[in-house]
Coordinates of C-alpha atoms and ligand atoms in Angstrom, one line a residue:
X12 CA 0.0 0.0 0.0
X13 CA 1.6 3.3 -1.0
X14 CA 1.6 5.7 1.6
X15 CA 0.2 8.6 -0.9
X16 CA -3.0 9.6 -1.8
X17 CA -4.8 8.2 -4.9
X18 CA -7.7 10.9 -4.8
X19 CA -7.4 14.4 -5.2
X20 CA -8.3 15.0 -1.8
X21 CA -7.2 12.9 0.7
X22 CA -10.4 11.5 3.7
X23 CA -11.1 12.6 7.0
X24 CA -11.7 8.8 8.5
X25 CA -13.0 9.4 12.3
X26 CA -12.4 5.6 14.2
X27 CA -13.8 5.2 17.3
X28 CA -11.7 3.1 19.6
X29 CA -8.2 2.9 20.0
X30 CA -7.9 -0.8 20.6
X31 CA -5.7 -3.2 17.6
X32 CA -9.1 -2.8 15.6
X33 CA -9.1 0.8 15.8
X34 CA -4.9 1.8 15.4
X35 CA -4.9 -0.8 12.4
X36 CA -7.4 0.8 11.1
X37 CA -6.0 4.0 11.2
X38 CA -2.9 3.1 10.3
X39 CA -3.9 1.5 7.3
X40 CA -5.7 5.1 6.0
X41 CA -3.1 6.7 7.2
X42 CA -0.5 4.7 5.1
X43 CA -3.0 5.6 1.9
X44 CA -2.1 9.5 2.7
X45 CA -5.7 10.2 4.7
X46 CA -6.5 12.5 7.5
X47 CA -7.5 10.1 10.5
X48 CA -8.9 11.4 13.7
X49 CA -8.9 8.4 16.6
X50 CA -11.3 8.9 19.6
X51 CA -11.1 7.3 22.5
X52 CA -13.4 7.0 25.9
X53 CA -10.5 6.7 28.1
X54 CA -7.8 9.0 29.1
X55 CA -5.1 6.0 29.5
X56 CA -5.3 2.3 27.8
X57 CA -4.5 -0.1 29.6
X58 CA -5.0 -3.5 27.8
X59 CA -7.0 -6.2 29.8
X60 CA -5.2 -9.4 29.6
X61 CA -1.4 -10.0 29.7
X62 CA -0.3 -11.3 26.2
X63 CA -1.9 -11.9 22.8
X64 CA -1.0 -14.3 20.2
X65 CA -1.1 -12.8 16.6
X66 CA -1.0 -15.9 13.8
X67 CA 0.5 -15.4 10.9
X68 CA -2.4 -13.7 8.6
X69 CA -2.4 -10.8 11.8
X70 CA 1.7 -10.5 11.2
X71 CA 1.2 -10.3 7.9
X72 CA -1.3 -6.9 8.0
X73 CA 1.3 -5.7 10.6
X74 CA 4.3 -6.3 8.0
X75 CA 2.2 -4.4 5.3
X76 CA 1.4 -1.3 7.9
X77 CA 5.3 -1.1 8.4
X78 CA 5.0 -2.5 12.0
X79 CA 6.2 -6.5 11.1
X80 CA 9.6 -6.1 12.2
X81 CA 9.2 -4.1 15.4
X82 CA 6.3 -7.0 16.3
X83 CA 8.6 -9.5 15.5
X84 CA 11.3 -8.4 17.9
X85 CA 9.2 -7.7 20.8
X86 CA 7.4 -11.1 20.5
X87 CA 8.4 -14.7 21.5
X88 CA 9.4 -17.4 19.3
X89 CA 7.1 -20.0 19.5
X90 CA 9.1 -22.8 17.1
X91 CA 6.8 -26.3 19.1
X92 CA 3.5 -27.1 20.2
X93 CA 2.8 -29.7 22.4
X94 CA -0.5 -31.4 24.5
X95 CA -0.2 -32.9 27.8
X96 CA -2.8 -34.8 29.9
X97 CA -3.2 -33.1 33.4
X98 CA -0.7 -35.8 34.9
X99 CA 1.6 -34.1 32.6
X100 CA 2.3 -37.0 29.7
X101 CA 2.2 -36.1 26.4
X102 CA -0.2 -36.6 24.2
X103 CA 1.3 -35.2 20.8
X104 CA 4.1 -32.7 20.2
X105 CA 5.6 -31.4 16.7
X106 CA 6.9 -28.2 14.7
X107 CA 5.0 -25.7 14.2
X108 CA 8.0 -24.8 11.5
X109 CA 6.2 -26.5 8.4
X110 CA 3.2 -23.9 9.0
X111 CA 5.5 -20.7 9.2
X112 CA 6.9 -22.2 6.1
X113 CA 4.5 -23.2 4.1
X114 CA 2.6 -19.5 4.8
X115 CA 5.6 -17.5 4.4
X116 CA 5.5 -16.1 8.5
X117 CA 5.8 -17.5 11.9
X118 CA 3.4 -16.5 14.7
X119 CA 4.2 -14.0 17.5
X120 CA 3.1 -14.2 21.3
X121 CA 3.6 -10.9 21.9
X122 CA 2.5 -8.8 25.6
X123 CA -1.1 -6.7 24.8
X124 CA 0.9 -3.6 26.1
X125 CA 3.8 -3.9 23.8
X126 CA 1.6 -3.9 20.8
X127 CA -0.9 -1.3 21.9
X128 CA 2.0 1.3 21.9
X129 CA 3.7 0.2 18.9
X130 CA 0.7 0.6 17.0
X131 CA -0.1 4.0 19.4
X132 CA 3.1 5.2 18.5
X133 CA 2.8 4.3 14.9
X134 CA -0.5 6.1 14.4
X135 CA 0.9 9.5 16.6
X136 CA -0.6 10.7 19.4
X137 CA -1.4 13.9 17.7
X138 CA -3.9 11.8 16.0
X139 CA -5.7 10.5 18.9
X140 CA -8.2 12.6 21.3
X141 CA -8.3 10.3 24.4
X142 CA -11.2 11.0 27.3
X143 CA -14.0 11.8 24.5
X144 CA -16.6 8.7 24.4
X145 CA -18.6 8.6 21.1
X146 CA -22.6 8.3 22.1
X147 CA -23.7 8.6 18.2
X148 CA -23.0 9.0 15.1
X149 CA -25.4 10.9 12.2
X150 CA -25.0 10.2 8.2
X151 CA -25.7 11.4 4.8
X152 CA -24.8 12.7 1.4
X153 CA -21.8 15.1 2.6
X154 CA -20.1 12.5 5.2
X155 CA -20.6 11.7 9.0
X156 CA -20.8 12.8 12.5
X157 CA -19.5 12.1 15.5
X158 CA -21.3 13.0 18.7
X159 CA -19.6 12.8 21.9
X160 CA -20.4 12.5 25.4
X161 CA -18.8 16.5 26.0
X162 CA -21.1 17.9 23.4
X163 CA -18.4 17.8 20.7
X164 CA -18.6 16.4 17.7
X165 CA -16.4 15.3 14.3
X166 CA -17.5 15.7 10.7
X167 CA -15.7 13.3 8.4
X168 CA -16.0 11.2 5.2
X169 CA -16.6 8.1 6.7
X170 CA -16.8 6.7 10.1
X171 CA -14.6 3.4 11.2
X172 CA -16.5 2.0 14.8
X173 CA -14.1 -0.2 16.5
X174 CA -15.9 0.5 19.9
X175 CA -14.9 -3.7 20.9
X176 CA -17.5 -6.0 22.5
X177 CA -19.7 -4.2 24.2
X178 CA -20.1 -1.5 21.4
X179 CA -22.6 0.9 22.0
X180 CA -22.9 1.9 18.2
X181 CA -23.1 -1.8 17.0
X182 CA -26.7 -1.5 17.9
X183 CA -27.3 1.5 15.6
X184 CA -25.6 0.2 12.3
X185 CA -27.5 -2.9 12.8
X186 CA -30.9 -1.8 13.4
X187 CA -31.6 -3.9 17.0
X188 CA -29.6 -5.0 19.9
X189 CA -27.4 -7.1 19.6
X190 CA -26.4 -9.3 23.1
X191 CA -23.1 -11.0 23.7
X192 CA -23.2 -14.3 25.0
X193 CA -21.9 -16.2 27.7
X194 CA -19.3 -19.4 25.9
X195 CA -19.4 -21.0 29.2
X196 CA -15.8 -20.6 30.9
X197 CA -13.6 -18.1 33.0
X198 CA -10.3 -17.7 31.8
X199 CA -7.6 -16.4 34.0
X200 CA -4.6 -15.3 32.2
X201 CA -1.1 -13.5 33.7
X202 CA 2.5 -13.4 32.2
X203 CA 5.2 -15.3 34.6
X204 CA 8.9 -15.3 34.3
X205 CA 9.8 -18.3 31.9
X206 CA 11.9 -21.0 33.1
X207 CA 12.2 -24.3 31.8
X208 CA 11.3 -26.3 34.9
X209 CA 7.8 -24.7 33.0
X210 CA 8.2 -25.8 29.8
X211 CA 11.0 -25.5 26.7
X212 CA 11.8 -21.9 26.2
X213 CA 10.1 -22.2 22.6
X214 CA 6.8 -24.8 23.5
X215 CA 3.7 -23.7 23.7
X216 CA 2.3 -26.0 26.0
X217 CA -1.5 -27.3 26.9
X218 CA -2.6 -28.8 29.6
X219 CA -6.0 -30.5 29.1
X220 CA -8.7 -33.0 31.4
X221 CA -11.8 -33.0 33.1
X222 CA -12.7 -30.1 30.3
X223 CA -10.2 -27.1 32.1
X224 CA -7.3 -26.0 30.0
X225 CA -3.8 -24.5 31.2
X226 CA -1.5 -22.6 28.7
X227 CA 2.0 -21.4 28.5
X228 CA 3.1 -20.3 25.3
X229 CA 6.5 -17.9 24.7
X230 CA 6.1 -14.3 24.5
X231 CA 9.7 -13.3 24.7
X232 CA 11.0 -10.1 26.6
X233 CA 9.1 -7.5 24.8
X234 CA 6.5 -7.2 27.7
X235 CA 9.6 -6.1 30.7
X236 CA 12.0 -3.3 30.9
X237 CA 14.3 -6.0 32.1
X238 CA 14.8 -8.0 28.7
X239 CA 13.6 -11.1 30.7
X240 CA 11.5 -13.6 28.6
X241 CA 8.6 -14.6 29.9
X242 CA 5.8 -17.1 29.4
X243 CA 1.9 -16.4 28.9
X244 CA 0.0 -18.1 30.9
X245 CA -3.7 -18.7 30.7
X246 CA -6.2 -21.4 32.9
X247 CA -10.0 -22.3 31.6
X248 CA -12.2 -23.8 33.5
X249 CA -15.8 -24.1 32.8
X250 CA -18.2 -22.6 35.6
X251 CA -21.5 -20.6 35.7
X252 CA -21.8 -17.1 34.5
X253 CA -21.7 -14.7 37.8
X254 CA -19.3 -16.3 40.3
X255 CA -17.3 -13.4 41.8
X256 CA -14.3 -12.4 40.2
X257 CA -11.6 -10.8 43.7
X258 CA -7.8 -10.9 42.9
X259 CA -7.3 -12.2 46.4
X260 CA -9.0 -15.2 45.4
X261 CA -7.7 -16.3 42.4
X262 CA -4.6 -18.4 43.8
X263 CA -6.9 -20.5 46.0
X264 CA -9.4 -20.6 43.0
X265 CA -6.5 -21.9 40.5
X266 CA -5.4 -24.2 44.0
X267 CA -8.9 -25.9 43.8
X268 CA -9.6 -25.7 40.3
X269 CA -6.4 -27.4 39.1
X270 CA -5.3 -29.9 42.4
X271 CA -3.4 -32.7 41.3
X272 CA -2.7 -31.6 37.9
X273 CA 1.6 -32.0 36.9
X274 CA 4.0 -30.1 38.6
X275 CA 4.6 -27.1 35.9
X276 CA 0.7 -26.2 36.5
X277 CA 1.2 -26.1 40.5
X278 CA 4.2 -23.9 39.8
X279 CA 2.4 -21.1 37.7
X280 CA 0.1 -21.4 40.1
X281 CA 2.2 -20.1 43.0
X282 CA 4.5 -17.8 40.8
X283 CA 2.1 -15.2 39.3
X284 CA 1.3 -11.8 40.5
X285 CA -2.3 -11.8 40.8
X286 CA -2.4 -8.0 40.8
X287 CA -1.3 -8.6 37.2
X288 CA -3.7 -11.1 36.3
X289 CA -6.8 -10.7 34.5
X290 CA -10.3 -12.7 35.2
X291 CA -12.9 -13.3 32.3
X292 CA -15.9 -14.8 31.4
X293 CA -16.0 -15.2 28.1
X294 CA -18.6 -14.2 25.6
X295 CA -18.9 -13.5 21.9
X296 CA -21.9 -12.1 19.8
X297 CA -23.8 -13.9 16.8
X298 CA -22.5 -13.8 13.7
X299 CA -23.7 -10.0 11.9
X300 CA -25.2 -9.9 8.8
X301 CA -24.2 -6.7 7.7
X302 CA -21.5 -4.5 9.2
X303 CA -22.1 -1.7 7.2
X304 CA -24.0 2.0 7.2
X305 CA -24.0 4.3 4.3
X306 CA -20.8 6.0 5.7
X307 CA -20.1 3.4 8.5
X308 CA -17.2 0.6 8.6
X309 CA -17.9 -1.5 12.2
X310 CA -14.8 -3.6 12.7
X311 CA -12.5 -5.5 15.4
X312 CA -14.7 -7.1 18.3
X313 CA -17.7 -4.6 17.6
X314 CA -18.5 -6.5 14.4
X315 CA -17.4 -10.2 15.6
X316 CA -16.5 -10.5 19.5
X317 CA -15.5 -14.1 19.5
X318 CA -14.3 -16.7 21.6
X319 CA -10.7 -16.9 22.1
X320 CA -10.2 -20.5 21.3
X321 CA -8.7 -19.9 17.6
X322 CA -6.3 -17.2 18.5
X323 CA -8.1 -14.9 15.9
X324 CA -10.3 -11.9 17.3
X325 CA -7.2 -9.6 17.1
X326 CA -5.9 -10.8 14.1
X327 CA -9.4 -10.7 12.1
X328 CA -9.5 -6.9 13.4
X329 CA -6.2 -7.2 12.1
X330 CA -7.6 -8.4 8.4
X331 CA -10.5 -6.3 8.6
X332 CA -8.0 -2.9 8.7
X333 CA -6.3 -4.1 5.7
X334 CA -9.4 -5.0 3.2
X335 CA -11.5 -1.7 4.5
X336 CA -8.6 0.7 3.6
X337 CA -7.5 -1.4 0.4
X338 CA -11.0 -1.2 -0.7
X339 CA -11.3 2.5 -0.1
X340 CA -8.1 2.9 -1.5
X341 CA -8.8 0.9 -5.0
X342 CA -12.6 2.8 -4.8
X343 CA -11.0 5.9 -5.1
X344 CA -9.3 5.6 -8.4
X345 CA -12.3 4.5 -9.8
X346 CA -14.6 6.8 -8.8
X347 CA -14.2 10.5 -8.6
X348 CA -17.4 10.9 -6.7
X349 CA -16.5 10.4 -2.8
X350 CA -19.5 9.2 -2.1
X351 CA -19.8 7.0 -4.8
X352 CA -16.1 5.8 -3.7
X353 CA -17.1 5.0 -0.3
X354 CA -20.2 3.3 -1.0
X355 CA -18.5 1.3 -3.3
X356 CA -15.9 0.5 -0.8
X357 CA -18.3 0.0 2.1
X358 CA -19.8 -3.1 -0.2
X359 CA -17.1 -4.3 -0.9
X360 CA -16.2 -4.9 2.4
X361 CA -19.0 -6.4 3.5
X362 CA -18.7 -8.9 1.2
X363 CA -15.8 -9.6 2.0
X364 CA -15.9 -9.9 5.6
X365 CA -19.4 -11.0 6.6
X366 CA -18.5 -14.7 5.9
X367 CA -14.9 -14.6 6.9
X368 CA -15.5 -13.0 10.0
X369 CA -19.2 -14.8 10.7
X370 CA -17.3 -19.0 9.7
X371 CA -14.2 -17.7 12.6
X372 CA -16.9 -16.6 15.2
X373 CA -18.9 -19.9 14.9
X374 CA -15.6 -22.1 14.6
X375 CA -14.2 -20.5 17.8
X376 CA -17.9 -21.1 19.4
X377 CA -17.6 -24.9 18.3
X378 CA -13.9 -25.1 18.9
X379 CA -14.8 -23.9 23.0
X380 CA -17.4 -26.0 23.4
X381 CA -15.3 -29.0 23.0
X382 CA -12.3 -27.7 25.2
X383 CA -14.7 -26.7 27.9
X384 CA -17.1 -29.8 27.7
X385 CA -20.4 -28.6 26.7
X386 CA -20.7 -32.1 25.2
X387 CA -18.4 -34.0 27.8
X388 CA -18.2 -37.4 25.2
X389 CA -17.3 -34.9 21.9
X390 CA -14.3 -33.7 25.0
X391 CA -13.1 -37.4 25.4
X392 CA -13.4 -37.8 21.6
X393 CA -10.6 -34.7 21.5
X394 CA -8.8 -35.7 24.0
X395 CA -8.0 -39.6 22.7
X396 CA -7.9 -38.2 19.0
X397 CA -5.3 -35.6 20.7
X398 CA -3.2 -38.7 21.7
X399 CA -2.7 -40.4 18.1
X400 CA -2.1 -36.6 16.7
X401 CA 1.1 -36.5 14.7
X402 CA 0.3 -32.6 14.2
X403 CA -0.8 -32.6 10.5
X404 CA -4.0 -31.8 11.1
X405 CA -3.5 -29.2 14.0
X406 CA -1.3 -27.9 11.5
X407 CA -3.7 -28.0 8.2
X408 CA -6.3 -26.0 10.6
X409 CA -4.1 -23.6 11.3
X410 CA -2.9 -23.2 7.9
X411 CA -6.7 -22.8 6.6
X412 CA -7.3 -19.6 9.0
X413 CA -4.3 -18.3 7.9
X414 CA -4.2 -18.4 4.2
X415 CA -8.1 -18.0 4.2
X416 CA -6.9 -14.4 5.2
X417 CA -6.6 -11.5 2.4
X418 CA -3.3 -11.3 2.5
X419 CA -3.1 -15.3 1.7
Ligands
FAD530 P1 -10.9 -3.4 22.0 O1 -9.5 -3.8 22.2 O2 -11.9 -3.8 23.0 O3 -10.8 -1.8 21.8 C1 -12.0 -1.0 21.8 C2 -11.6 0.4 22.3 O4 -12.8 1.2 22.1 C3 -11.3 0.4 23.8 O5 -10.0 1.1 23.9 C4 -12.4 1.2 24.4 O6 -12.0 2.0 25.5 C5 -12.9 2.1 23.2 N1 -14.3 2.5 23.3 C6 -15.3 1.7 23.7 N2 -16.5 2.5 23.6 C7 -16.1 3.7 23.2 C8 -16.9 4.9 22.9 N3 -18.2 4.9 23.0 N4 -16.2 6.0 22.5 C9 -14.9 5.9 22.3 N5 -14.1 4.8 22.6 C10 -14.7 3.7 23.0 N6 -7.0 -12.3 19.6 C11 -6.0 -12.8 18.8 O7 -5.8 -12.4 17.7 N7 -5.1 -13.7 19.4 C12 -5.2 -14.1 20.6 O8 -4.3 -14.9 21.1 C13 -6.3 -13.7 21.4 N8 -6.4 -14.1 22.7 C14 -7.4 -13.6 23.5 C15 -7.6 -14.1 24.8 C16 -8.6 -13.7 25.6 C17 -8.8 -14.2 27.0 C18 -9.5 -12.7 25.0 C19 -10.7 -12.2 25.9 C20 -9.4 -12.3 23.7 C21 -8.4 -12.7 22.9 N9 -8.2 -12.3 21.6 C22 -7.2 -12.7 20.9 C23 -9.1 -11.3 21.0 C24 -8.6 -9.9 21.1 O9 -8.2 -9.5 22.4 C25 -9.7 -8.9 20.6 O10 -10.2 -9.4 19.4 C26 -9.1 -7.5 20.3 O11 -8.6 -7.0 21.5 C27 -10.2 -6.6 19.7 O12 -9.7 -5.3 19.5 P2 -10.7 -4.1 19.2 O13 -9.8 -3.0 18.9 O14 -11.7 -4.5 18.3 O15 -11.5 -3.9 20.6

C-alpha cells in the first residue's frame, strides 16, 4: 500500500476506539495519505489481559502497515507445540516450522501492552483525542458525525466503529440490539517469568482433562524493561456465568480448580502476581449480517467478538484494517465521486468480511465448546484423537485460517 493519496483529496476517517481494531485501522488510512482522527473513551489504555498471540495472517497486515519487524522483535518465538494430559504426559508434540513455512510467516506471542503502543506510537498521538466517548453517530450525502459524550462532535467522510465488544454503536448500524453471549468458561490469564522447569523456552504447552485447559506459550522479553523472557499463561475452567471475580482469590481458585494436575501447572500457580492477572468470562456475539451503514465501517470485536479459542479476534480486526482501507483505496481511483467511492468501498467490504469473519466466530464457538465440555463425550473424543495426533491436522487448521486471510 503506498503511503500517498490516490484521490485528489485525501479523507477525514474518524475511528472510534483505539484498541488493535481501531490503530490498524488508522494506520492503514493513514499509510494511503488520509486525515485520520482516533477517539477514544478513556484517558489512559490499559490493555485487559497480559499477552496476545497474533498468527500469521495478523503478522502479515502488521508487516504491510510497516510495523512486522518491530512486532517481530518484541514477541516470542514460538518454534513447538505440544498437548499434555493433566498428569503431565504427552499426548502429541511437533513443529510448528512446516506452518510458518509453508505460509511464508511465523506466529508471534507478543505482551497486549507492547503492541498497543507500537501501534499507538505508529499512528501519533497527535492523532488521537483520548477522554472523549462517542454516544452517536449521524450520516448522509456530505459525510458523517460524531457526537460525543462533551457535546463535541467530528464531521468526516466516513466513520470506522471499532468501539470492541460491548459496542454501543453496534446496535445503531445494525438496526436492534445485539447481546453478547456467555461461551461457558472463566479464563484467567497472567504473564510469569519463563523458566524451563515450566516448559522449553520455545513450547507452547496445553494442559487439558476434566474439560479445564492450562496454557503457557512464549512471549519473549518485549512485555519487561528487564529483557527477561517470559511465558503467557492462561487457565480455563468451565463454571457458571456470575461467580465473583476478587484478585485475592484467584490463587486458591487456581489451587482448587487445578489440584493434582503435573508439577509445571502447581508452579504457575504459586508464581504469578495476581495483581497482574486478569479474570474473564467469556462471551462473543452472533455472527452480523451486515457491518455496514451508508458512511459506517464496524470492525475489530464490535462486528465479531469471539471466543478466544482460535487465537483470531485480534488478528481478524487485524484483516478487517487491511481489506477496509484497500477497498477505499482501490474505490477511489475508480470513482471520482466520494460518495460514490465509499459506497462502493463500504460493499465491498462487506462482502468480503461477513462470511470470513461470521465462519471464525462460529468455529471459535464450536472449537470452545469442545475444550470446555459442553458435550463432555465430543471432550473425550478430542482428547484420545489428541493422543494419536502427529500434528498434520492441527497444522492443516491452522494453515486454513491463515491463508483464508486477504493477505493469503
Ligand atoms: P478493544 O480492544 O476492546 O478496543 C475497543 C476500544 O474502544 C477500547 O479502547 C475502548 O475503551 C474504546 N471504546 C469503547 N467504547 C467507546 C466509545 N463509546 N467511544 C470511544 N471509545 C470507545 N485475539 C488474537 O488475535 N489472538 C489471541 O491470542 C487472542 N487471545 C485472546 C484471549 C482472551 C482471553 C480474550 C478475551 C481475547 C483474545 N483475543 C485474541 C481477542 C482480542 O483480544 C480482541 O479481538 C481484540 O482486542 C479486539 O480489539 P478491538 O480494537 O476490536 O477492541
Amino acid at each position: 500500500m503506498s503511503r500517498s493519496a490516490p484521490h485528489a483529496s485525501p479523507l477525514h476517517v474518524l475511528v472510534v476506539g483505539a484498541g488493535m481494531g481501531g490503530l490498524s485501522a488508522a494506520l492503514a488510512f493513514q499509510h494511503q495519505g488520509h486525515r485520520v482522527t482516533v477517539v477514544e473513551r478513556v484517558n489512559e489504555i490499559r490493555p485487559v489481559g497480559a499477552a496476545i498471540s497474533l498468527w500469521p495472517n495478523g503478522v502479515k497486515v502488521m508487516h504491510r502497515l510497516g510495523l512486522g519487524e518491530t512486532i517481530e522483535r518484541l514477541s516470542g518465538e514460538m518454534t513447538r507445540m505440544r498437548y499434555l494430559n493433566h498428569h503431565g504426559q504427552t499426548l502429541t508434540d511437533f513443529s510448528l516450522a512446516p506452518l510458518f513455512e509453508d505460509v511464508g510467516q511465523r506466529a508471534c506471542p507478543i505482551a497486549r501492552a507492547a503492541l498497543q503502543q507500537t501501534l499507538f506510537d505508529a499512528v501519533g498521538a497527535e492523532h488521537i483525542q483520548l477522554g472523549r466517548r462517542c454516544l452517536d453517530y449521524t450520516q448522509d450525502d456530505e459525510g458523517v458525525t460524531a457526537h460525543f459524550e462533551d457535546g463535541g462532535s467530528l464531521h468526516g467522510d466516513l466513520l470506522v466503529v471499532a468501539d470492541g465488544t460491548h459496542s454501543r454503536l453496534r446496535g445503531k448500524l445494525t438496526g436492534h440490539p445485539v447481546e453478547r453471549q456467555y461461551v461457558g468458561y472463566v479464563n484467567w490469564n497472567v504473564r510469569v517469568p519463563a523458566d524451563d522447569d515450566l516448559a522449553p523456552l520455545h513450547n507452547w504447552d496445553q494442559y487439558v482433562g476434566d474439560a479445564k485447559r492450562v496454557s503457557l506459550m512464549p512471549m519473549g522479553s518485549g512485555g519487561n524493561d528487564q529483557g527477561a523472557p517470559e511465558f503467557y499463561c492462561f487457565f480455563d475452567v468451565p463454571l457458571p456465568a456470575g461467580t465473583p471475580n476478587d484478585s485475592q482469590r484467584y490463587r486458591d481458585e487456581l489451587r482448587e480448580h487445578f489440584a493434582g494436575w503435573a508439577e509445571p501447572v502447581q508452579a504457575v500457580i504459586e508464581r504469578f502476581d495476581p495483581e497482574r492477572m486478569a479474570r474473564l468470562e467469556i462471551h462473543d456475539i452472533p455472527p452480523l449480517d451486515t457491518l455496514i451503514a451508508p458512511r459506517v465501517a464496524l470492525l475489530g470485536d464490535a462486528a465479531h467478538g469471539m471466543a478466544p479459542d482460535l487465537g483470531q479476534g485480534g488478528c481478524q480486526a487485524m484483516e478487517d484494517a487491511w481489506v477496509l482501507a484497500d477497498a477505499v483505496q482501490h474505490a477511489l481511483t475508480e470513482h471520482a465521486d466520494t460518495s460514490k467511492a465509499i459506497a462502493t468501498a463500504l460493499t465491498h467490504y462487506d462482502v468480503a468480511r461477513v462470511e470470513r469473519v461470521g465462519e471464525i466466530v462460529s468455529r471459535a464457538r464450536k472449537r470452545a465448546a469442545m475444550i470446555h465440555g459442553l458435550d463432555p463425550e465430543q471432550t473425550h473424543a478430542w482428547y484420545d484423537e489428541l493422543a494419536h495426533e502427529d500434528g498434520d491436522a492441527i497444522l492443516a487448521g491452522l494453515k486454513k485460517t491463515v491463508v483464508g486471510g486477504p493477505l493469503g
